[in-house]
PDB file of C-alpha atoms in Angstrom:
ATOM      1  CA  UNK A   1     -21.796 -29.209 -17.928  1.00 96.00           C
ATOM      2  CA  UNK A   2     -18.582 -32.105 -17.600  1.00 98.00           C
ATOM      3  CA  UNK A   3     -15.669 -30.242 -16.646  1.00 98.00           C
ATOM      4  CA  UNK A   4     -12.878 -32.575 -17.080  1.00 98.00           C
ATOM      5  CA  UNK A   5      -9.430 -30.983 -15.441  1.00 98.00           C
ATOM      6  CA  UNK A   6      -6.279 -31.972 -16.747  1.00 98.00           C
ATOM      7  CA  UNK A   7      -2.307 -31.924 -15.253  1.00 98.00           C
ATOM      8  CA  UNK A   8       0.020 -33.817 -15.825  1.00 97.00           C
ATOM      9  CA  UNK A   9      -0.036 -36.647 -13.123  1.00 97.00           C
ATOM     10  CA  UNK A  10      -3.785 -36.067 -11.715  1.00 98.00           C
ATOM     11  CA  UNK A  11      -2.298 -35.609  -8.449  1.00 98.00           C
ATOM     12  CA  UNK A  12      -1.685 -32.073  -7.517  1.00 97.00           C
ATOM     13  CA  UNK A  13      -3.323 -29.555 -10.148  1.00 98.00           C
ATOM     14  CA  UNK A  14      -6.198 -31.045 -11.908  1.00 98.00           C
ATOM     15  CA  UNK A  15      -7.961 -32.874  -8.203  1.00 98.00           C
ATOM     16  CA  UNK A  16      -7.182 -28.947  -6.607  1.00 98.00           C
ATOM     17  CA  UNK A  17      -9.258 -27.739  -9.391  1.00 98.00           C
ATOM     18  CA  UNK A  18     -12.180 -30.706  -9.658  1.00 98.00           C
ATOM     19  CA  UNK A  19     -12.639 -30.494  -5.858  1.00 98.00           C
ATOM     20  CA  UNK A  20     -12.599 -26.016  -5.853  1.00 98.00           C
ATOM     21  CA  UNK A  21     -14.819 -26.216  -8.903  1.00 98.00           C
ATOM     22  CA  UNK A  22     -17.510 -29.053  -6.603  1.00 98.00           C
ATOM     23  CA  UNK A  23     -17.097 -26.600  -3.944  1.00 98.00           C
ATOM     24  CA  UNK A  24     -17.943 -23.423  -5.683  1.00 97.00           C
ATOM     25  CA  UNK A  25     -21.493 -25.267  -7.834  1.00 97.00           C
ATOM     26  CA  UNK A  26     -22.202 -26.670  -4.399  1.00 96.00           C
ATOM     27  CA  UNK A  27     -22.286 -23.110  -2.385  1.00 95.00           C
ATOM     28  CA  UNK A  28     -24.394 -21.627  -5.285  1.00 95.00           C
ATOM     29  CA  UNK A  29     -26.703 -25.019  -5.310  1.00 95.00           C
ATOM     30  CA  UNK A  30     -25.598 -25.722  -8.750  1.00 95.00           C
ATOM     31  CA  UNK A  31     -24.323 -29.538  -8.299  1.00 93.00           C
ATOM     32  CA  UNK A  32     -26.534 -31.016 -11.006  1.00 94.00           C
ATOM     33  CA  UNK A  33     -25.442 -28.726 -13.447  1.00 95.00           C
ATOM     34  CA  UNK A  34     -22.046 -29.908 -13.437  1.00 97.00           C
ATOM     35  CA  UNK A  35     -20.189 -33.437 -13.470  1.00 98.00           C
ATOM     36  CA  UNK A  36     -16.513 -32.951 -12.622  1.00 98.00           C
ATOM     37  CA  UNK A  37     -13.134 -35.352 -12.918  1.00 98.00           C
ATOM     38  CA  UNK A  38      -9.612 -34.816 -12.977  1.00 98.00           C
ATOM     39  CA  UNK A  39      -7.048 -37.025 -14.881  1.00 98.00           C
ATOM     40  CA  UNK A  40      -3.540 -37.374 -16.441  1.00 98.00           C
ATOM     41  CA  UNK A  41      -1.841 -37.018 -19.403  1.00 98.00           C
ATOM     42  CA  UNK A  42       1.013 -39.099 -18.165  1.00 97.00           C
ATOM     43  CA  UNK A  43       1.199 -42.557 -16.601  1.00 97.00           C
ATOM     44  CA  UNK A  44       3.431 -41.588 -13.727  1.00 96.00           C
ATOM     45  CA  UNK A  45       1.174 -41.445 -11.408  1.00 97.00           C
ATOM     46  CA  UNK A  46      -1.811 -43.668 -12.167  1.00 98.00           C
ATOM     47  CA  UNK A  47      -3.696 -44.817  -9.098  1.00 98.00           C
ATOM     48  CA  UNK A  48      -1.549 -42.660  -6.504  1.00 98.00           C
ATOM     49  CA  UNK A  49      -3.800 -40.730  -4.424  1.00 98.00           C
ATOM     50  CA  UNK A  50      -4.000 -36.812  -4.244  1.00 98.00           C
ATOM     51  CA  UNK A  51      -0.421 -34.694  -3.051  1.00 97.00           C
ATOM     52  CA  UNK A  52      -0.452 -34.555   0.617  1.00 97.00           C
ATOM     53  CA  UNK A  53       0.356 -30.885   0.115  1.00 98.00           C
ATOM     54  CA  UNK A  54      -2.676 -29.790  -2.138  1.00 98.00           C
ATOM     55  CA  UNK A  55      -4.507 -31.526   0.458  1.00 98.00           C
ATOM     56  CA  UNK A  56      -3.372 -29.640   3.161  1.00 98.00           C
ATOM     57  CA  UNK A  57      -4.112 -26.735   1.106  1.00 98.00           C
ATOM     58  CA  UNK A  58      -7.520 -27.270  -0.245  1.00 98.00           C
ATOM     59  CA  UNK A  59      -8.181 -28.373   4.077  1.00 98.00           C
ATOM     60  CA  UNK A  60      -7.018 -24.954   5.006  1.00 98.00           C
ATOM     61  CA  UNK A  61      -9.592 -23.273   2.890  1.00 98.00           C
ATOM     62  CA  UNK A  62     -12.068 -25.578   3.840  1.00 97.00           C
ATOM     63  CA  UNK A  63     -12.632 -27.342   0.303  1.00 98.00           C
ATOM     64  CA  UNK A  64     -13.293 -30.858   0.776  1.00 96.00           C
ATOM     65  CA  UNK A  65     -12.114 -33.428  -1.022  1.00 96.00           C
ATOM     66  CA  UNK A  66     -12.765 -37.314  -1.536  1.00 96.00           C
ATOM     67  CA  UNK A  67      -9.726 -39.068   0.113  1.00 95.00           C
ATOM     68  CA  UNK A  68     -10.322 -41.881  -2.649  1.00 97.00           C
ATOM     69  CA  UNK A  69      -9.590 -40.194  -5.317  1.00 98.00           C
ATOM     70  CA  UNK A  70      -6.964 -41.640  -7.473  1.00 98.00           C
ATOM     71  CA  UNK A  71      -5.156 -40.709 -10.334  1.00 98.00           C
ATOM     72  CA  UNK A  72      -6.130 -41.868 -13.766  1.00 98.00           C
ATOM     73  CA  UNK A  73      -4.855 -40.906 -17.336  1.00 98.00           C
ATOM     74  CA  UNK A  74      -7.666 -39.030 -20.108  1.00 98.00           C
ATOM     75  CA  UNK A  75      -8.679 -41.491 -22.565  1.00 98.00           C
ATOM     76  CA  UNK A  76      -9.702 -40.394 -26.119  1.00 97.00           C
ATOM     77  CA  UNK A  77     -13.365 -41.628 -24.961  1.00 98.00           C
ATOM     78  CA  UNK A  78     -13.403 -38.554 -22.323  1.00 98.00           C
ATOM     79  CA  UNK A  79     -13.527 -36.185 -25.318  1.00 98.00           C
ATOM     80  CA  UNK A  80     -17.272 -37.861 -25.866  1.00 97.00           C
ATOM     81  CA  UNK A  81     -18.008 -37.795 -21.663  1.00 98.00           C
ATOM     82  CA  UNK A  82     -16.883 -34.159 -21.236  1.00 98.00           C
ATOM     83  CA  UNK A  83     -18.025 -30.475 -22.553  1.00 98.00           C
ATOM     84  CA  UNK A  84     -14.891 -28.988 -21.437  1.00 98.00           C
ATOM     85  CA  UNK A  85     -11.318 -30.501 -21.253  1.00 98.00           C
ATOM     86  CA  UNK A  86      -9.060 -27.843 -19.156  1.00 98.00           C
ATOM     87  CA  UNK A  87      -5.269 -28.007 -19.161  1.00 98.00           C
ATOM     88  CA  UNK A  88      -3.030 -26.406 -16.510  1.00 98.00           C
ATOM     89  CA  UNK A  89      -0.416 -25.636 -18.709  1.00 97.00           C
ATOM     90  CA  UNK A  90       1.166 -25.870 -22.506  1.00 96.00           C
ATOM     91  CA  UNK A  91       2.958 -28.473 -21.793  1.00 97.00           C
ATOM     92  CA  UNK A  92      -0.338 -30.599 -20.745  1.00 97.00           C
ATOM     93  CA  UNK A  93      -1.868 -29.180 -23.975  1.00 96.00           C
ATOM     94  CA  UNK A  94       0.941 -30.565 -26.166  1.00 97.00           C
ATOM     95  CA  UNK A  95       0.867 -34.017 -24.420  1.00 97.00           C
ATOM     96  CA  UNK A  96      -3.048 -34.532 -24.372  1.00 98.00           C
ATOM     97  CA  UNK A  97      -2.578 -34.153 -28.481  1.00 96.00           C
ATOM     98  CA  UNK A  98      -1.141 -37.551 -28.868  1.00 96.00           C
ATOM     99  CA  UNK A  99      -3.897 -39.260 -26.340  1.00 97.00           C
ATOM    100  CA  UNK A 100      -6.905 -36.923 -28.173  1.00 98.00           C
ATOM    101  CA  UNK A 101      -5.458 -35.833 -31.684  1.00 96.00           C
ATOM    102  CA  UNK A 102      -8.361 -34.172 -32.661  1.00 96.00           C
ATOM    103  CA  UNK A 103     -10.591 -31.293 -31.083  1.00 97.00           C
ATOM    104  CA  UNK A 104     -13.312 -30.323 -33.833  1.00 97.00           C
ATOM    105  CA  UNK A 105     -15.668 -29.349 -31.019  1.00 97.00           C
ATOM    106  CA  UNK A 106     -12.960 -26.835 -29.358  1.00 97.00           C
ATOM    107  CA  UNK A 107     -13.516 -28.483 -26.050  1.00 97.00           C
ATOM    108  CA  UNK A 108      -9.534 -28.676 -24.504  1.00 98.00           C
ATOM    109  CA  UNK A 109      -8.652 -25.032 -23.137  1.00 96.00           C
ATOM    110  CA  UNK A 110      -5.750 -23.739 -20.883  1.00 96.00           C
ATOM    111  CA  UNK A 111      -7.220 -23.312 -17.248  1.00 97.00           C
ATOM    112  CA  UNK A 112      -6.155 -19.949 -17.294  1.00 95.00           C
ATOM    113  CA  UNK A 113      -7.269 -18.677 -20.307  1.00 94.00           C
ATOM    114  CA  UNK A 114     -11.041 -18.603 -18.445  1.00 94.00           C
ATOM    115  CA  UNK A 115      -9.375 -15.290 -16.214  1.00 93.00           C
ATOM    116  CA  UNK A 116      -7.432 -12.099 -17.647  1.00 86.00           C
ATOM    117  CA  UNK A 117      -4.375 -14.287 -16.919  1.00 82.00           C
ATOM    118  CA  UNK A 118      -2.469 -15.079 -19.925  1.00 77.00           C
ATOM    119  CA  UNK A 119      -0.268 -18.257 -18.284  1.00 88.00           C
ATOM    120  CA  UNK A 120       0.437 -21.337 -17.257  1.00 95.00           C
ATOM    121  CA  UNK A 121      -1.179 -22.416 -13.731  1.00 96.00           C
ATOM    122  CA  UNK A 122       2.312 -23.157 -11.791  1.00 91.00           C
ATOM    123  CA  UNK A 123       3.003 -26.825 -11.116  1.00 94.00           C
ATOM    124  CA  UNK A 124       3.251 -26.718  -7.212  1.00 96.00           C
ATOM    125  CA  UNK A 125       5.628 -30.156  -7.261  1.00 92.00           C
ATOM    126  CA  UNK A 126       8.024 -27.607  -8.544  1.00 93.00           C
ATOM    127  CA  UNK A 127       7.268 -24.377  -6.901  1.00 94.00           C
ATOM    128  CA  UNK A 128       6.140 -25.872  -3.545  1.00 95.00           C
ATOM    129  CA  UNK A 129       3.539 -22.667  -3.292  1.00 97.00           C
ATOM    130  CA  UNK A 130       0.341 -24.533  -3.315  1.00 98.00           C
ATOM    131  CA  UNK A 131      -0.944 -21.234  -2.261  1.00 97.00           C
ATOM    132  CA  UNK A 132      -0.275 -19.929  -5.902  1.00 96.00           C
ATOM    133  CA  UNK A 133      -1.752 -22.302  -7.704  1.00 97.00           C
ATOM    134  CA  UNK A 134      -4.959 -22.646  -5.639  1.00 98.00           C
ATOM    135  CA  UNK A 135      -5.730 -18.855  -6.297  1.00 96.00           C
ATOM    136  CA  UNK A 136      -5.049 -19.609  -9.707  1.00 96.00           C
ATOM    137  CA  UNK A 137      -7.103 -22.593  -9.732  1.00 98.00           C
ATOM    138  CA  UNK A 138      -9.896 -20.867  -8.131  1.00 97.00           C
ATOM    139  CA  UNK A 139      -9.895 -17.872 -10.263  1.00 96.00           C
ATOM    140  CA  UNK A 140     -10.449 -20.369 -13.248  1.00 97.00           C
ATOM    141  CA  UNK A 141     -12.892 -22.071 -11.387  1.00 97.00           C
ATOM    142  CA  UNK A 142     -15.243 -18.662 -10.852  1.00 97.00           C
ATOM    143  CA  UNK A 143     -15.094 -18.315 -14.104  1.00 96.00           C
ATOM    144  CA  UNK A 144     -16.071 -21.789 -15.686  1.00 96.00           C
ATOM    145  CA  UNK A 145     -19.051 -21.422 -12.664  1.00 96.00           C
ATOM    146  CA  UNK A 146     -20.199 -18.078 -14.247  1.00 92.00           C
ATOM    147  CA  UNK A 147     -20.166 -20.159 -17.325  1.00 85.00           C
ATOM    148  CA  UNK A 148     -17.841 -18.050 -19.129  1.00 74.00           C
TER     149      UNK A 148
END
């Protein structure tokens, strides 16, 4: 499956998620069933790397993540690349209409609605609890490993 993860500036939100989700498929031995990226749906932060913060917090539960990564904006060509196009929040949802206008295949999904959690996952450039949003983040991420 191609999980793509989606925030608004790829740099906090979506990279938590794609590097929790890696983790989880690679402690079950699952990596080639899944392909995973994060991206944008704003320009603000194209080619910045990942938050210091969510870095700190994915080291402190031990999730690795590739110090390379950059952020990059979705392009209507990832609807073809991915299975699954996750949003963090309504607001993401709303903005990734303009750059993909169309979802006949019901591929782009709030992160949260994968968990009994009817919200938005909390932008943690806001809130400053990166805590939060990487329990949210991995609760979503169980889920999308189950395959549900």
């Amino acid at each position: 499956m191609n999980v793509l993860f989606v925030c608004h500036g790829n740099i906090c939100r979506s990279p938590m998620a794609e590097f929790i989700l890696k983790a989880l498929v690679k402690e079950q031995g699952r990596e080639g069933d899944f392909y995973v990226e994060s991206a944008a749906v704003s320009t603000e932060e194209i080619g910045n790397p990942v938050y210091p913060p969510a870095k700190r917090c994915l080291s402190r539960h031990g999730v690795w993540f590739d110090p390379e990564k950059r952020a990059r904006q979705v392009t209507r060509g990832d609807y073809d690349r991915f299975d699954r196009i996750i949003c963090m929040d309504a607001s993401n949802l709303r903005l990734i209409r303009r750059i993909i206008p169309e979802d006949p295949e019901e591929k782009i999904r709030l992160m949260m609605s994968y968990t009994d959690v009817g919200r938005d996952v909390a932008d943690p450039w806001y809130t400053g609890d990166f805590e939060a949003t990487y329990q949210n983040l991995l609760a979503g991420c169980e889920a999308i490993a189950r395959g549900e």
